[in-house]
Structure formats: structure tokens, C-alpha cells
CSV table of C-alpha atoms and ligand atoms in Angstrom, one decimal:
chain,number,residue,atom,x,y,z
T,1,MET,CA,-17.4,26.2,-14.2
T,2,THR,CA,-21.0,27.4,-13.5
T,3,GLU,CA,-22.3,25.9,-10.3
T,4,ASP,CA,-26.0,25.7,-11.4
T,5,LYS,CA,-25.1,23.4,-14.4
T,6,VAL,CA,-25.7,19.7,-13.9
T,7,LEU,CA,-22.6,17.7,-14.7
T,8,ASP,CA,-22.6,14.1,-16.0
T,9,LEU,CA,-19.9,13.0,-13.6
T,10,ILE,CA,-17.9,14.3,-10.7
T,11,ILE,CA,-14.9,12.4,-9.5
T,12,VAL,CA,-13.9,13.1,-5.9
T,13,GLY,CA,-10.1,12.7,-5.7
T,14,GLY,CA,-7.5,13.2,-8.4
T,15,GLY,CA,-5.2,10.4,-7.4
T,16,ALA,CA,-4.3,7.2,-9.2
T,17,SER,CA,-7.8,5.7,-9.3
T,18,GLY,CA,-9.6,9.0,-9.9
T,19,MET,CA,-7.5,10.0,-12.9
T,20,CYS,CA,-7.9,6.5,-14.4
T,21,ALA,CA,-11.7,6.7,-13.9
T,22,ALA,CA,-11.9,10.1,-15.6
T,23,ILE,CA,-9.9,9.1,-18.6
T,24,SER,CA,-11.7,5.7,-19.0
T,25,TYR,CA,-15.0,7.5,-18.7
T,26,GLN,CA,-14.1,9.8,-21.6
T,27,GLN,CA,-12.7,7.0,-23.7
T,28,THR,CA,-15.9,5.0,-23.2
T,29,ILE,CA,-18.4,7.8,-23.7
T,30,CYS,CA,-16.6,9.0,-26.8
T,31,SER,CA,-16.6,5.4,-28.2
T,32,VAL,CA,-20.4,5.2,-28.0
T,33,SER,CA,-21.4,8.8,-28.7
T,34,GLY,CA,-18.5,10.3,-30.6
T,35,GLU,CA,-18.1,13.1,-28.1
T,36,TYR,CA,-16.5,13.7,-24.8
T,37,GLY,CA,-18.7,14.0,-21.7
T,38,ASP,CA,-18.9,16.6,-19.0
T,39,VAL,CA,-16.5,15.4,-16.3
T,40,LEU,CA,-15.0,17.2,-13.4
T,41,ILE,CA,-12.3,16.0,-10.9
T,42,LEU,CA,-12.4,17.7,-7.5
T,43,GLU,CA,-9.0,17.4,-5.9
T,44,LYS,CA,-8.2,18.6,-2.3
T,45,ASN,CA,-4.5,19.2,-3.0
T,46,ASP,CA,-3.1,22.0,-5.2
T,47,ARG,CA,-2.3,19.5,-7.9
T,48,VAL,CA,-3.4,16.0,-9.0
T,49,GLY,CA,-1.4,12.8,-8.4
T,50,LYS,CA,0.6,14.1,-5.4
T,51,LYS,CA,0.7,10.6,-3.8
T,52,VAL,CA,1.7,8.9,-7.1
T,53,LEU,CA,4.7,11.2,-7.1
T,54,ALA,CA,5.8,9.6,-3.7
T,55,THR,CA,5.4,6.0,-4.8
T,56,GLY,CA,8.2,3.6,-5.0
T,57,ASN,CA,10.6,6.1,-3.5
T,58,GLY,CA,9.8,8.4,-6.5
T,59,ARG,CA,10.2,5.6,-9.0
T,60,CYS,CA,6.5,4.4,-9.0
T,61,ASN,CA,6.3,0.6,-8.7
T,62,LEU,CA,3.1,0.4,-10.7
T,63,SER,CA,2.4,-3.3,-10.9
T,64,ASN,CA,3.9,-6.7,-10.6
T,65,HIS,CA,4.2,-9.8,-12.8
T,66,ASP,CA,3.0,-12.0,-10.0
T,67,MET,CA,-0.7,-11.2,-10.0
T,68,SER,CA,-1.6,-14.0,-7.6
T,69,LEU,CA,-4.7,-13.0,-5.8
T,70,SER,CA,-3.2,-13.8,-2.4
T,71,HIS,CA,-1.4,-10.4,-2.8
T,72,PHE,CA,-4.8,-8.6,-2.4
T,73,HIS,CA,-6.7,-8.5,0.9
T,74,SER,CA,-10.3,-7.6,1.8
T,75,HIS,CA,-13.1,-8.8,4.1
T,76,ARG,CA,-14.8,-9.8,0.9
T,77,GLY,CA,-12.0,-12.0,-0.5
T,78,ASP,CA,-13.4,-12.5,-4.0
T,79,PHE,CA,-14.0,-8.7,-4.7
T,80,PRO,CA,-10.5,-7.7,-5.8
T,81,SER,CA,-10.1,-10.9,-7.9
T,82,ASP,CA,-13.4,-10.2,-9.7
T,83,VAL,CA,-12.3,-6.6,-10.5
T,84,ILE,CA,-8.8,-7.5,-11.6
T,85,GLY,CA,-10.3,-10.4,-13.5
T,86,LYS,CA,-12.4,-7.9,-15.4
T,87,ILE,CA,-9.8,-5.1,-15.9
T,88,THR,CA,-6.6,-7.2,-16.1
T,89,GLN,CA,-3.0,-6.3,-15.8
T,90,ASN,CA,-2.7,-6.4,-19.6
T,91,ASP,CA,-5.7,-4.0,-19.9
T,92,VAL,CA,-4.1,-1.6,-17.4
T,93,LEU,CA,-0.7,-1.7,-19.2
T,94,GLY,CA,-2.5,-1.1,-22.5
T,95,PHE,CA,-4.4,1.8,-20.9
T,96,LEU,CA,-1.1,3.3,-19.5
T,97,ALA,CA,0.7,2.8,-22.8
T,98,GLY,CA,-2.3,4.6,-24.5
T,99,ILE,CA,-1.6,7.7,-22.4
T,100,GLY,CA,2.1,7.5,-22.9
T,101,ILE,CA,3.4,5.4,-20.0
T,102,LEU,CA,5.7,2.7,-21.1
T,103,THR,CA,6.8,0.2,-18.5
T,104,VAL,CA,9.9,-1.9,-17.7
T,105,SER,CA,10.4,-4.9,-15.4
T,106,GLU,CA,12.8,-5.0,-12.5
T,107,GLY,CA,12.5,-8.6,-11.2
T,108,GLU,CA,8.8,-9.1,-10.8
T,109,LYS,CA,8.1,-5.4,-10.3
T,110,LEU,CA,6.9,-3.1,-13.0
T,111,PHE,CA,8.0,0.6,-13.3
T,112,PRO,CA,7.7,3.3,-15.8
T,113,MET,CA,10.7,3.0,-18.2
T,114,SER,CA,12.0,6.4,-16.9
T,115,LYS,CA,11.9,5.0,-13.3
T,116,GLN,CA,10.4,8.4,-12.5
T,117,ALA,CA,7.0,8.8,-10.8
T,118,SER,CA,7.0,12.3,-12.1
T,119,SER,CA,6.8,11.1,-15.7
T,120,VAL,CA,3.7,9.0,-14.8
T,121,VAL,CA,2.0,12.1,-13.3
T,122,ASP,CA,3.0,14.2,-16.3
T,123,ALA,CA,1.4,11.6,-18.7
T,124,PHE,CA,-1.8,11.6,-16.6
T,125,ARG,CA,-1.9,15.5,-16.6
T,126,PHE,CA,-1.5,15.6,-20.4
T,127,ALA,CA,-4.2,13.0,-20.8
T,128,LEU,CA,-6.6,14.8,-18.5
T,129,SER,CA,-6.3,17.9,-20.7
T,130,GLU,CA,-6.4,15.9,-24.0
T,131,TYR,CA,-9.6,14.1,-22.9
T,132,GLN,CA,-11.1,17.5,-21.9
T,133,ILE,CA,-11.5,16.6,-18.3
T,134,GLN,CA,-12.1,19.6,-16.0
T,135,VAL,CA,-10.0,19.7,-12.9
T,136,GLU,CA,-10.5,21.9,-9.8
T,137,THR,CA,-7.7,21.7,-7.3
T,138,THR,CA,-7.7,22.9,-3.7
T,139,ALA,CA,-11.4,21.8,-3.8
T,140,VAL,CA,-12.1,19.9,-0.6
T,141,VAL,CA,-15.4,17.9,-0.8
T,142,GLU,CA,-17.2,18.3,2.5
T,143,GLU,CA,-20.6,16.7,1.8
T,144,ILE,CA,-22.4,14.7,-0.8
T,145,LYS,CA,-26.2,14.4,-0.8
T,146,SER,CA,-28.6,12.6,-3.0
T,147,VAL,CA,-31.3,15.1,-3.9
T,148,GLU,CA,-34.5,15.0,-6.0
T,149,ALA,CA,-34.5,17.4,-8.9
T,150,VAL,CA,-37.2,18.4,-11.4
T,151,GLY,CA,-39.0,15.4,-13.0
T,152,ASN,CA,-38.2,13.0,-10.1
T,153,GLN,CA,-34.6,12.8,-11.4
T,154,ARG,CA,-32.1,12.1,-8.6
T,155,LEU,CA,-28.9,14.2,-8.6
T,156,TYR,CA,-26.0,14.5,-6.3
T,157,ARG,CA,-25.4,17.8,-4.6
T,158,ILE,CA,-21.7,18.2,-3.7
T,159,LEU,CA,-20.6,20.9,-1.2
T,160,LEU,CA,-17.0,22.0,-0.9
T,161,GLN,CA,-15.4,23.2,2.3
T,162,ASN,CA,-15.3,26.8,0.8
T,163,GLY,CA,-19.1,26.7,0.4
T,164,ARG,CA,-19.2,26.1,-3.4
T,165,VAL,CA,-21.9,23.7,-4.6
T,166,PHE,CA,-22.0,21.4,-7.6
T,167,PHE,CA,-24.8,19.2,-9.0
T,168,THR,CA,-24.0,16.0,-10.9
T,169,LYS,CA,-25.9,12.9,-12.3
T,170,SER,CA,-23.2,10.5,-11.0
T,171,VAL,CA,-20.3,10.5,-8.6
T,172,ILE,CA,-17.1,8.4,-8.4
T,173,LEU,CA,-15.5,8.4,-5.0
T,174,ALA,CA,-11.8,8.1,-5.5
T,175,CYS,CA,-10.5,9.9,-2.5
T,176,GLY,CA,-8.2,7.3,-1.2
T,177,GLY,CA,-7.7,5.9,2.3
T,178,ALA,CA,-6.4,7.3,5.6
T,179,CYS,CA,-2.7,6.7,5.4
T,180,ALA,CA,-0.1,9.4,4.5
T,181,PRO,CA,-2.4,12.2,5.5
T,182,ALA,CA,0.2,14.8,4.4
T,183,LEU,CA,-0.6,13.8,0.8
T,184,GLY,CA,-4.3,14.6,1.2
T,185,THR,CA,-5.7,11.3,2.3
T,186,THR,CA,-7.3,11.9,5.7
T,187,GLY,CA,-10.1,9.4,5.5
T,188,ASP,CA,-12.7,11.8,4.0
T,189,GLY,CA,-14.0,9.2,1.7
T,190,TYR,CA,-15.0,7.0,4.6
T,191,ARG,CA,-17.0,9.8,6.2
T,192,LEU,CA,-18.6,10.7,2.8
T,193,LEU,CA,-19.6,7.1,2.1
T,194,ALA,CA,-20.8,6.5,5.7
T,195,SER,CA,-23.1,9.6,5.3
T,196,LEU,CA,-24.6,7.9,2.2
T,197,GLY,CA,-25.4,4.7,4.2
T,198,HIS,CA,-22.2,2.7,3.6
T,199,LYS,CA,-20.5,0.4,6.1
T,200,VAL,CA,-16.9,1.3,6.7
T,201,TYR,CA,-14.3,-1.0,8.3
T,202,ALA,CA,-12.0,0.9,10.7
T,203,PRO,CA,-8.8,1.9,8.9
T,204,LYS,CA,-5.5,0.3,10.0
T,205,PRO,CA,-2.0,0.9,8.6
T,206,SER,CA,-0.2,-1.5,6.3
T,207,ILE,CA,3.2,-1.4,4.5
T,208,VAL,CA,4.5,0.3,7.5
T,209,GLN,CA,7.3,0.0,10.1
T,210,ILE,CA,6.9,-2.7,12.8
T,211,THR,CA,7.4,-1.7,16.4
T,212,THR,CA,9.3,-4.2,18.7
T,213,ASP,CA,10.9,-4.2,22.1
T,214,PRO,CA,13.5,-1.5,21.2
T,215,ALA,CA,16.2,-2.6,23.6
T,216,VAL,CA,18.3,-4.1,20.9
T,217,THR,CA,17.1,-2.4,17.7
T,218,ARG,CA,17.8,1.0,19.2
T,219,LEU,CA,21.5,0.2,19.6
T,220,LEU,CA,21.6,-0.8,15.9
T,221,ASN,CA,19.6,2.2,14.6
T,222,GLY,CA,20.3,2.8,10.9
T,223,LEU,CA,22.0,-0.6,10.2
T,224,LYS,CA,20.6,-3.0,7.6
T,225,VAL,CA,20.8,-6.7,7.0
T,226,ASP,CA,19.7,-8.9,4.2
T,227,CYS,CA,17.9,-11.9,5.7
T,228,ARG,CA,14.8,-14.1,5.8
T,229,LEU,CA,12.2,-12.6,8.0
T,230,THR,CA,9.6,-14.9,9.6
T,231,LEU,CA,6.6,-13.5,11.5
T,232,LEU,CA,5.4,-15.8,14.2
T,233,CYS,CA,1.9,-15.6,15.8
T,234,GLU,CA,1.6,-17.6,19.1
T,235,GLY,CA,4.8,-19.4,18.0
T,236,GLN,CA,3.5,-20.4,14.6
T,237,SER,CA,5.0,-19.0,11.4
T,238,ILE,CA,2.4,-17.0,9.5
T,239,ALA,CA,4.5,-15.0,7.0
T,240,THR,CA,8.0,-15.2,5.6
T,241,GLN,CA,9.8,-12.6,3.5
T,242,ASP,CA,13.3,-12.5,2.1
T,243,GLY,CA,14.9,-9.0,1.8
T,244,GLU,CA,16.4,-6.1,3.6
T,245,VAL,CA,15.6,-5.3,7.2
T,246,LEU,CA,16.5,-1.9,8.7
T,247,PHE,CA,17.0,-1.6,12.5
T,248,THR,CA,15.5,1.6,14.0
T,249,ASP,CA,15.1,3.1,17.4
T,250,TYR,CA,11.5,1.8,17.6
T,251,GLY,CA,11.8,-1.6,15.9
T,252,LEU,CA,12.2,-2.9,12.4
T,253,SER,CA,11.7,-1.3,9.0
T,254,GLY,CA,12.8,-2.0,5.4
T,255,PRO,CA,11.1,-3.9,2.6
T,256,ALA,CA,10.9,-7.3,4.4
T,257,ALA,CA,9.3,-5.8,7.5
T,258,PHE,CA,6.9,-3.7,5.3
T,259,GLN,CA,5.7,-6.8,3.5
T,260,VAL,CA,4.5,-8.6,6.6
T,261,SER,CA,3.4,-5.5,8.5
T,262,GLY,CA,-0.3,-5.9,7.5
T,263,GLU,CA,-0.4,-9.2,9.3
T,264,VAL,CA,0.7,-7.5,12.5
T,265,SER,CA,-1.7,-4.5,12.0
T,266,ARG,CA,-4.7,-6.8,11.5
T,267,ARG,CA,-4.0,-8.2,15.0
T,268,VAL,CA,-3.9,-4.8,16.8
T,269,ARG,CA,-7.1,-3.9,18.6
T,270,LYS,CA,-7.4,-0.5,20.3
T,271,GLY,CA,-3.7,0.1,19.9
T,272,ILE,CA,-2.7,-3.2,21.5
T,273,LEU,CA,-1.5,-6.4,19.9
T,274,SER,CA,-4.2,-9.0,20.7
T,275,VAL,CA,-1.9,-12.1,20.4
T,276,PRO,CA,1.8,-12.6,21.2
T,277,MET,CA,3.9,-12.1,18.0
T,278,GLN,CA,7.6,-12.4,17.3
T,279,ILE,CA,9.9,-11.7,14.4
T,280,SER,CA,12.6,-14.2,13.7
T,281,LEU,CA,15.5,-13.0,11.5
T,282,CYS,CA,17.6,-15.7,9.7
T,283,LEU,CA,20.9,-14.1,8.7
T,284,PHE,CA,22.5,-17.2,7.2
T,285,GLU,CA,21.1,-20.1,5.3
T,286,LYS,CA,22.0,-23.8,6.2
T,287,GLN,CA,24.9,-24.0,3.8
T,288,ALA,CA,26.6,-20.8,5.0
T,289,ILE,CA,26.0,-21.9,8.6
T,290,GLN,CA,28.0,-25.1,8.0
T,291,VAL,CA,30.9,-23.0,6.7
T,292,LEU,CA,30.6,-20.7,9.7
T,293,ARG,CA,30.5,-23.6,12.2
T,294,GLU,CA,33.9,-24.7,11.0
T,295,ALA,CA,35.3,-21.2,10.9
T,296,LEU,CA,34.1,-20.2,14.4
T,297,GLN,CA,35.3,-23.5,15.9
T,298,GLN,CA,38.8,-22.8,14.4
T,299,ARG,CA,38.7,-19.3,15.9
T,300,ILE,CA,38.5,-20.7,19.4
T,301,HIS,CA,42.1,-21.8,18.9
T,302,ALA,CA,43.3,-19.4,16.1
T,303,PHE,CA,42.2,-16.2,17.9
T,304,ALA,CA,42.3,-17.6,21.4
T,305,GLU,CA,43.4,-14.3,23.1
T,306,ARG,CA,41.1,-12.0,21.2
T,307,PRO,CA,38.0,-10.8,23.1
T,308,VAL,CA,34.7,-12.7,22.4
T,309,GLU,CA,33.4,-9.4,21.0
T,310,GLN,CA,35.6,-10.2,17.9
T,311,LEU,CA,34.2,-13.7,17.3
T,312,LEU,CA,32.1,-12.6,14.4
T,313,LEU,CA,34.7,-10.2,12.9
T,314,SER,CA,34.1,-9.7,9.2
T,315,VAL,CA,31.0,-12.0,9.4
T,316,LEU,CA,28.7,-9.2,10.3
T,317,PRO,CA,28.9,-5.4,10.9
T,318,ALA,CA,30.6,-5.1,14.3
T,319,LYS,CA,27.5,-3.7,16.2
T,320,ILE,CA,25.2,-6.4,14.8
T,321,GLY,CA,27.8,-9.1,15.6
T,322,ALA,CA,28.0,-7.8,19.2
T,323,ALA,CA,24.2,-7.8,19.6
T,324,ILE,CA,24.0,-11.4,18.4
T,325,LEU,CA,26.8,-12.5,20.8
T,326,LYS,CA,25.1,-10.7,23.7
T,327,ASN,CA,21.9,-12.5,22.9
T,328,ALA,CA,23.5,-15.9,22.5
T,329,LEU,CA,26.1,-15.9,25.3
T,330,ASN,CA,25.3,-15.0,28.9
T,331,ARG,CA,28.7,-13.4,29.7
T,332,PRO,CA,30.7,-10.2,29.2
T,333,LEU,CA,32.1,-10.0,25.6
T,334,THR,CA,35.5,-8.9,27.0
T,335,VAL,CA,36.5,-12.5,28.0
T,336,PRO,CA,38.9,-14.3,25.6
T,337,ILE,CA,37.5,-16.4,22.7
T,338,SER,CA,39.4,-19.4,24.2
T,339,SER,CA,36.8,-19.5,27.0
T,340,LEU,CA,34.1,-20.5,24.5
T,341,SER,CA,32.9,-24.1,24.2
T,342,GLU,CA,31.5,-25.9,21.1
T,343,ALA,CA,28.1,-25.5,22.8
T,344,ASP,CA,28.6,-21.7,22.9
T,345,ILE,CA,29.4,-21.7,19.2
T,346,GLU,CA,26.2,-23.7,18.6
T,347,ARG,CA,24.2,-21.1,20.6
T,348,VAL,CA,25.7,-18.3,18.4
T,349,LEU,CA,24.9,-20.2,15.2
T,350,THR,CA,21.3,-20.7,16.5
T,351,VAL,CA,20.8,-16.9,16.9
T,352,LEU,CA,22.4,-16.3,13.5
T,353,GLN,CA,19.5,-18.4,12.1
T,354,ASP,CA,16.7,-17.4,14.4
T,355,TRP,CA,17.2,-14.0,16.0
T,356,ARG,CA,14.0,-13.2,17.9
T,357,PHE,CA,12.3,-9.8,18.4
T,358,LYS,CA,9.1,-9.3,20.4
T,359,VAL,CA,6.6,-7.5,18.3
T,360,THR,CA,4.5,-4.8,20.0
T,361,GLY,CA,2.6,-3.4,16.9
T,362,THR,CA,3.1,-1.1,14.0
T,363,LYS,CA,3.7,2.6,13.4
T,364,SER,CA,0.6,4.7,12.8
T,365,LEU,CA,-1.4,5.4,9.6
T,366,GLU,CA,0.7,8.6,9.2
T,367,PHE,CA,3.7,6.4,8.2
T,368,ALA,CA,1.9,3.7,6.2
T,369,GLN,CA,1.8,3.3,2.5
T,370,THR,CA,-1.7,1.7,2.3
T,371,THR,CA,-4.8,1.4,4.4
T,372,ILE,CA,-6.4,-1.9,5.6
T,373,GLY,CA,-10.2,-1.5,5.8
T,374,GLY,CA,-12.4,1.1,4.3
T,375,ALA,CA,-15.8,0.9,2.7
T,376,SER,CA,-17.3,-2.6,2.7
T,377,CYS,CA,-17.1,-4.3,-0.7
T,378,ASP,CA,-20.3,-6.2,0.1
T,379,GLU,CA,-22.1,-3.0,-0.7
T,380,PHE,CA,-20.5,-2.5,-4.2
T,381,ASN,CA,-21.0,-4.4,-7.4
T,382,SER,CA,-17.7,-5.9,-8.5
T,383,LYS,CA,-18.8,-5.9,-12.1
T,384,THR,CA,-19.3,-2.2,-12.2
T,385,MET,CA,-17.9,-0.6,-9.0
T,386,GLU,CA,-21.4,0.9,-8.4
T,387,SER,CA,-22.8,1.2,-4.9
T,388,LEU,CA,-25.6,-1.3,-4.2
T,389,ILE,CA,-27.1,1.4,-1.9
T,390,GLN,CA,-26.9,4.6,-4.0
T,391,HIS,CA,-27.7,4.6,-7.7
T,392,ASN,CA,-25.0,6.2,-9.9
T,393,LEU,CA,-22.5,6.3,-7.1
T,394,TYR,CA,-19.2,4.5,-7.6
T,395,GLY,CA,-16.2,3.8,-5.5
T,396,CYS,CA,-12.6,2.8,-6.5
T,397,GLY,CA,-9.1,2.6,-5.2
T,398,GLU,CA,-8.1,2.7,-1.6
T,399,VAL,CA,-11.3,4.1,-0.2
T,400,LEU,CA,-12.7,0.6,-0.6
T,401,ASP,CA,-11.8,-2.3,1.7
T,402,VAL,CA,-9.0,-3.6,-0.4
T,403,ASP,CA,-5.3,-3.5,0.3
T,404,GLY,CA,-2.4,-4.9,-1.6
T,405,ASP,CA,1.0,-6.2,-0.6
T,406,CYS,CA,4.1,-4.2,-1.2
T,407,GLY,CA,5.3,-4.5,-4.8
T,408,GLY,CA,3.0,-2.5,-7.1
T,409,TYR,CA,-0.3,-4.2,-6.0
T,410,ASN,CA,-1.9,-1.1,-4.6
T,411,LEU,CA,-1.5,1.0,-7.8
T,412,GLN,CA,-2.6,-2.0,-9.8
T,413,TRP,CA,-5.8,-2.1,-7.7
T,414,ALA,CA,-6.3,1.7,-8.0
T,415,PHE,CA,-5.8,1.5,-11.8
T,416,SER,CA,-8.1,-1.6,-12.4
T,417,SER,CA,-10.9,-0.4,-10.1
T,418,GLY,CA,-10.6,3.2,-11.4
T,419,ILE,CA,-10.8,2.1,-15.1
T,420,LEU,CA,-13.8,-0.1,-14.3
T,421,ALA,CA,-15.6,2.6,-12.4
T,422,GLY,CA,-15.1,5.1,-15.3
T,423,GLN,CA,-16.3,2.7,-17.9
T,424,SER,CA,-19.4,1.7,-15.9
T,425,ALA,CA,-20.3,5.3,-15.2
T,426,ALA,CA,-20.1,6.1,-18.9
T,427,HIS,CA,-22.3,3.1,-19.9
T,428,ALA,CA,-24.9,4.1,-17.2
T,429,ILE,CA,-25.0,7.8,-18.3
T,430,TRP,CA,-25.2,6.9,-22.0
T,431,GLY,CA,-27.9,4.3,-21.3
T,432,GLU,CA,-30.0,6.7,-19.3
T,433,GLN,CA,-29.6,9.5,-21.9
T,434,HIS,CA,-30.6,7.0,-24.6
T,435,ALA,CA,-33.6,5.7,-22.7
T,436,LYS,CA,-35.2,9.2,-22.9
V,501,FAD,C1,5.0,6.9,0.4
V,501,FAD,C2,4.1,5.9,-0.4
V,501,FAD,C3,4.7,5.1,-1.4
V,501,FAD,C4,3.9,4.2,-2.1
V,501,FAD,N1,4.5,3.4,-3.0
V,501,FAD,C5,3.7,2.6,-3.8
V,501,FAD,C6,4.3,1.8,-4.8
V,501,FAD,O1,5.5,2.0,-5.2
V,501,FAD,N2,3.5,0.9,-5.5
V,501,FAD,C7,2.1,0.8,-5.2
V,501,FAD,O2,1.4,0.0,-5.8
V,501,FAD,N3,1.5,1.6,-4.2
V,501,FAD,C8,2.3,2.5,-3.5
V,501,FAD,N4,1.7,3.2,-2.6
V,501,FAD,C9,0.2,3.1,-2.4
V,501,FAD,C10,-0.5,3.9,-3.5
V,501,FAD,O3,0.1,5.1,-3.7
V,501,FAD,C11,-2.0,4.1,-3.2
V,501,FAD,O4,-2.6,2.8,-2.8
V,501,FAD,C12,-2.8,4.6,-4.4
V,501,FAD,O5,-2.3,5.9,-4.7
V,501,FAD,C13,-4.3,4.7,-4.0
V,501,FAD,O6,-4.9,5.3,-5.1
V,501,FAD,P1,-6.3,6.1,-4.9
V,501,FAD,O7,-6.6,6.8,-6.1
V,501,FAD,O8,-7.2,5.3,-4.2
V,501,FAD,O9,-5.9,7.2,-3.8
V,501,FAD,P2,-4.8,8.4,-3.8
V,501,FAD,O10,-3.8,8.2,-4.9
V,501,FAD,O11,-4.4,8.6,-2.4
V,501,FAD,O12,-5.7,9.6,-4.3
V,501,FAD,C14,-6.8,10.1,-3.5
V,501,FAD,C15,-6.9,11.6,-3.8
V,501,FAD,O13,-8.1,12.1,-3.2
V,501,FAD,C16,-7.9,13.4,-2.7
V,501,FAD,N5,-8.9,13.7,-1.7
V,501,FAD,C17,-9.0,13.1,-0.4
V,501,FAD,N6,-10.0,13.6,0.2
V,501,FAD,C18,-10.6,14.5,-0.6
V,501,FAD,C19,-11.7,15.4,-0.5
V,501,FAD,N7,-12.5,15.5,0.6
V,501,FAD,N8,-12.0,16.2,-1.6
V,501,FAD,C20,-11.3,16.2,-2.7
V,501,FAD,N9,-10.2,15.4,-2.8
V,501,FAD,C21,-9.9,14.6,-1.8
V,501,FAD,C22,-6.5,13.3,-2.2
V,501,FAD,O14,-5.9,14.6,-2.0
V,501,FAD,C23,-5.8,12.4,-3.2
V,501,FAD,O15,-5.2,13.2,-4.2
V,501,FAD,C24,2.5,4.1,-1.8
V,501,FAD,C25,1.9,5.0,-0.9
V,501,FAD,C26,2.7,5.9,-0.2
V,501,FAD,C27,2.1,6.8,0.8
């Protein structure tokens, strides 16, 4: 790569959205000109797609059949829906199939048929090479400046951390958010976009563990329950999720906790929760509670001499049962079951349906799967992903202020927005070359 040469397009970040942008740029430019363009991906890591490898516990949950727009969040609510309305799930699946990624459903979620994220990254790597996309790894972009070149043409000057300089007619910023920094995403895109005049909403973690008063959860560290989790804000239910919850020494984790974590994170200001929040776990639905009511009442007589600690024997794992009983009954669990009244049984049944935990916040960006916040979508065109402030500058993926729920929504966003940015950059470059 000669550094004096002016490239057509540089993509900063070789993650999910950047790789899609590069391939869709080449597909589009080739369809109008019959030739591939001059595209370079600059990637900080020693290889592309490192975060994709970590997705879905290595299985890569790449989309979801339920594409309701309520699964996408942004200060500019209509932005993700505009983009996904333009590059739809079908378009994305067609694009992925075109580079060799076949998908399969598991419930509502979509995965590669192999259920291996590594096969998704391999397909992307082959496609980058087949579409003649240049890739420079361990290339950390430090600065992007819009500069005036000969003939009043504006170019971008890109400076790497190691001092190397590149010139390009257009740039796609695809360098992700600020979560999981070990995978390369340390919020560089926010700094780069801010330096070019863009407004950036402060990043917050989402799809992350929830911290609670640890007194109880610490004792249950490592245990899981299948339940209905309800998140309450000032006593009102604001989110409900069925699924697995994992108790940890700092609070609650697992898919159900991850799914509602964004709602907690949005209410944290300067590290402190701005409103009182609680989590309620419902371990048994109404029908099961009716069966349990009869069984527990019988136990008052049938197991009269056993300690109260054994009341929920075989109903729940022993430690969880003991924690529920401690919460419901204000007495030592060594007393005999015969000492319980029907009202005591009702108190136990209430906790089994509504076990409360005081929420204190979430774990940090380091542990999160996606970032709330980022570059304001008000300053991007949802039809093209082009900046409304800088000509020929595009943004896509997590660097923008869009975050999705757990379940394949973040990769869907990265793919849709990346494909659109690539197509738009190609049309713009082709249009400008043709206008001459
Ligand atoms: C553990 C984990 C599991 C996840 N599982 C799922 C899942 O199953 N389904 C789902 O939909 N989403 C999942 N996500 C979220 C999803 O991976 C991201 O939202 C998505 O990858 C974002 O795509 P992106 O292209 O915007 O950014 P990324 O894929 O993060 O790519 C950005 C790239 O830019 C590079 N970069 C950053 N700064 C610079 C710089 N200065 N110079 C050059 N390069 C730079 C980074 O190294 C990185 O490779 C998961 C995330 C994590 C952390």
C-alpha cells in the first residue's frame, strides 16, 4: 500500500459492520462500473472479526425472526427502523448467503447452520479477499482530518498510531462502541466523530449483569433458576422477561437479566441509580402455585418433625429453598415444620411468586455486550448513513447511537447499517467520478 495514493474508500474497523460495508461497496461499484474499487479496511486488532467470534457464546446469534422495532433503541427512535426498513432482514440473509453463510432458526433466533461464529468470520475473510478488499491489521486509527487537496477537492487524511498516513475520498467509520474493550472497541469512534464535529451521547453498558444488594445472591453464587423476571421502577413494572437467571456474588446475571439490563443502565447517572428499582423473580406460575399450596399444607402434618429448612425439599435446589424460606419466615429454619401456620405457607408462596431484589446498577462497559449511546443519529442520513456534517463520511454499527436487545438484534443492526453505508459510498464515489 503506497501512502501517497488516494484511495476511494477507507473503512475504519474490520468488525461486523465494517466487513459488510466493504463487501457491499465492492458489489455495488462492480455492478455499475464492471470493476472493483480501491477499498481498504484499517483494523486495530491483529485480525478482522474478533468480536464476531465471541458472539452468542461462540455460536453467533446473527438475527431474530421477531424484527419488531421495539427491539432497537436510540435517542432518534425512527432511525434504526428507517435503516432496517431499507436493508431488511431478508436483504441481510441474502447478502450473508451470497458470501457463504447459511442460517438456521432456534426458536426466534437465527444462527449460522454450523452454530459456529468462526465459520461466519471465515466466510467474511474469504469474501474480503474475493472482492479484492485490502486489509491492514494492527492499524490503529488515531486521527481523521478533512483536508483540501489540489483542485479544491476535499479528501480525508487518516493518521495511524504508528505515524503512517493515508488519503482517501471517503471514509466509513465502523469502529464499534465502547463495550468489551479487550476485543478492540475502546470508544475510539466516538473520539474520531467528535473531532469531526459530531455530537456523541455518553456510552453506557447494555446486555450486561445487573448489580443488586448482594446479601442473598452471594450465598447462591453459581446457581440458576428458570423464572419470569420483572423489572420494577418506583414500584411499577417496566420490563418482563422469561428465562434463566444466574445468581452471582454481585447480583443477577443470565439471559433474562441481560435482556432488561439496558433499562437499568439508562437510569444510572454518574454511577448511581437515579430512581429506586427492584427485580421480582416469579419462580412458579399460578397453576403450579395451586399444586404447591396443597402439597405444602400437607407437609405441615406429613413432615411435622422435620426442620422448616426442609419445607421446599425437591421443590427447589436446597440453597435457593432456604433463601426463600428465610425471606418469607421471620424465624430460625431449625424449628419443626409443625410450627408453621397456613398464613406462613401463604407467605412462602408469595415469595415464590414475587422474590424481590434491590437493584443498585449494572456491571461496567467492560462486561457488556453492547453500548447504549454513541454518535447522535440526528446528524446522519438514515437513507444513506452519510454524515450530515461531513461530506463522504459515513457511520454504521455500534458507533452510532443505536443498541438492540439481546437475541441477534445488534448484529442485525451492524449488518443492515454496514451494507447501506457501503452501497451509499459506492453510489456517491461513482456519481462523483461520472460527473467529471
Ligand atoms: C461477548 C459478546 C457477545 C455478543 N453476542 C452477540 C450475539 O450473539 N448477537 C448479536 O446480535 N450481538 C452480539 N454482540 C454484540 C455485537 O457483537 C456487536 O454489536 C457488533 O459486533 C457491532 O458491530 P460493529 O461492526 O459496530 O463493531 P465491532 O464488531 O465491535 O467492530 C469494530 C471494529 O473496529 C475496530 N476498531 C476500533 N477502534 C479502532 C481504531 N481506532 N482503528 C482501527 N480499528 C478500530 C475494533 O478492533 C473492531 O474490530 C455480542 C457482543 C459481545 C461483546
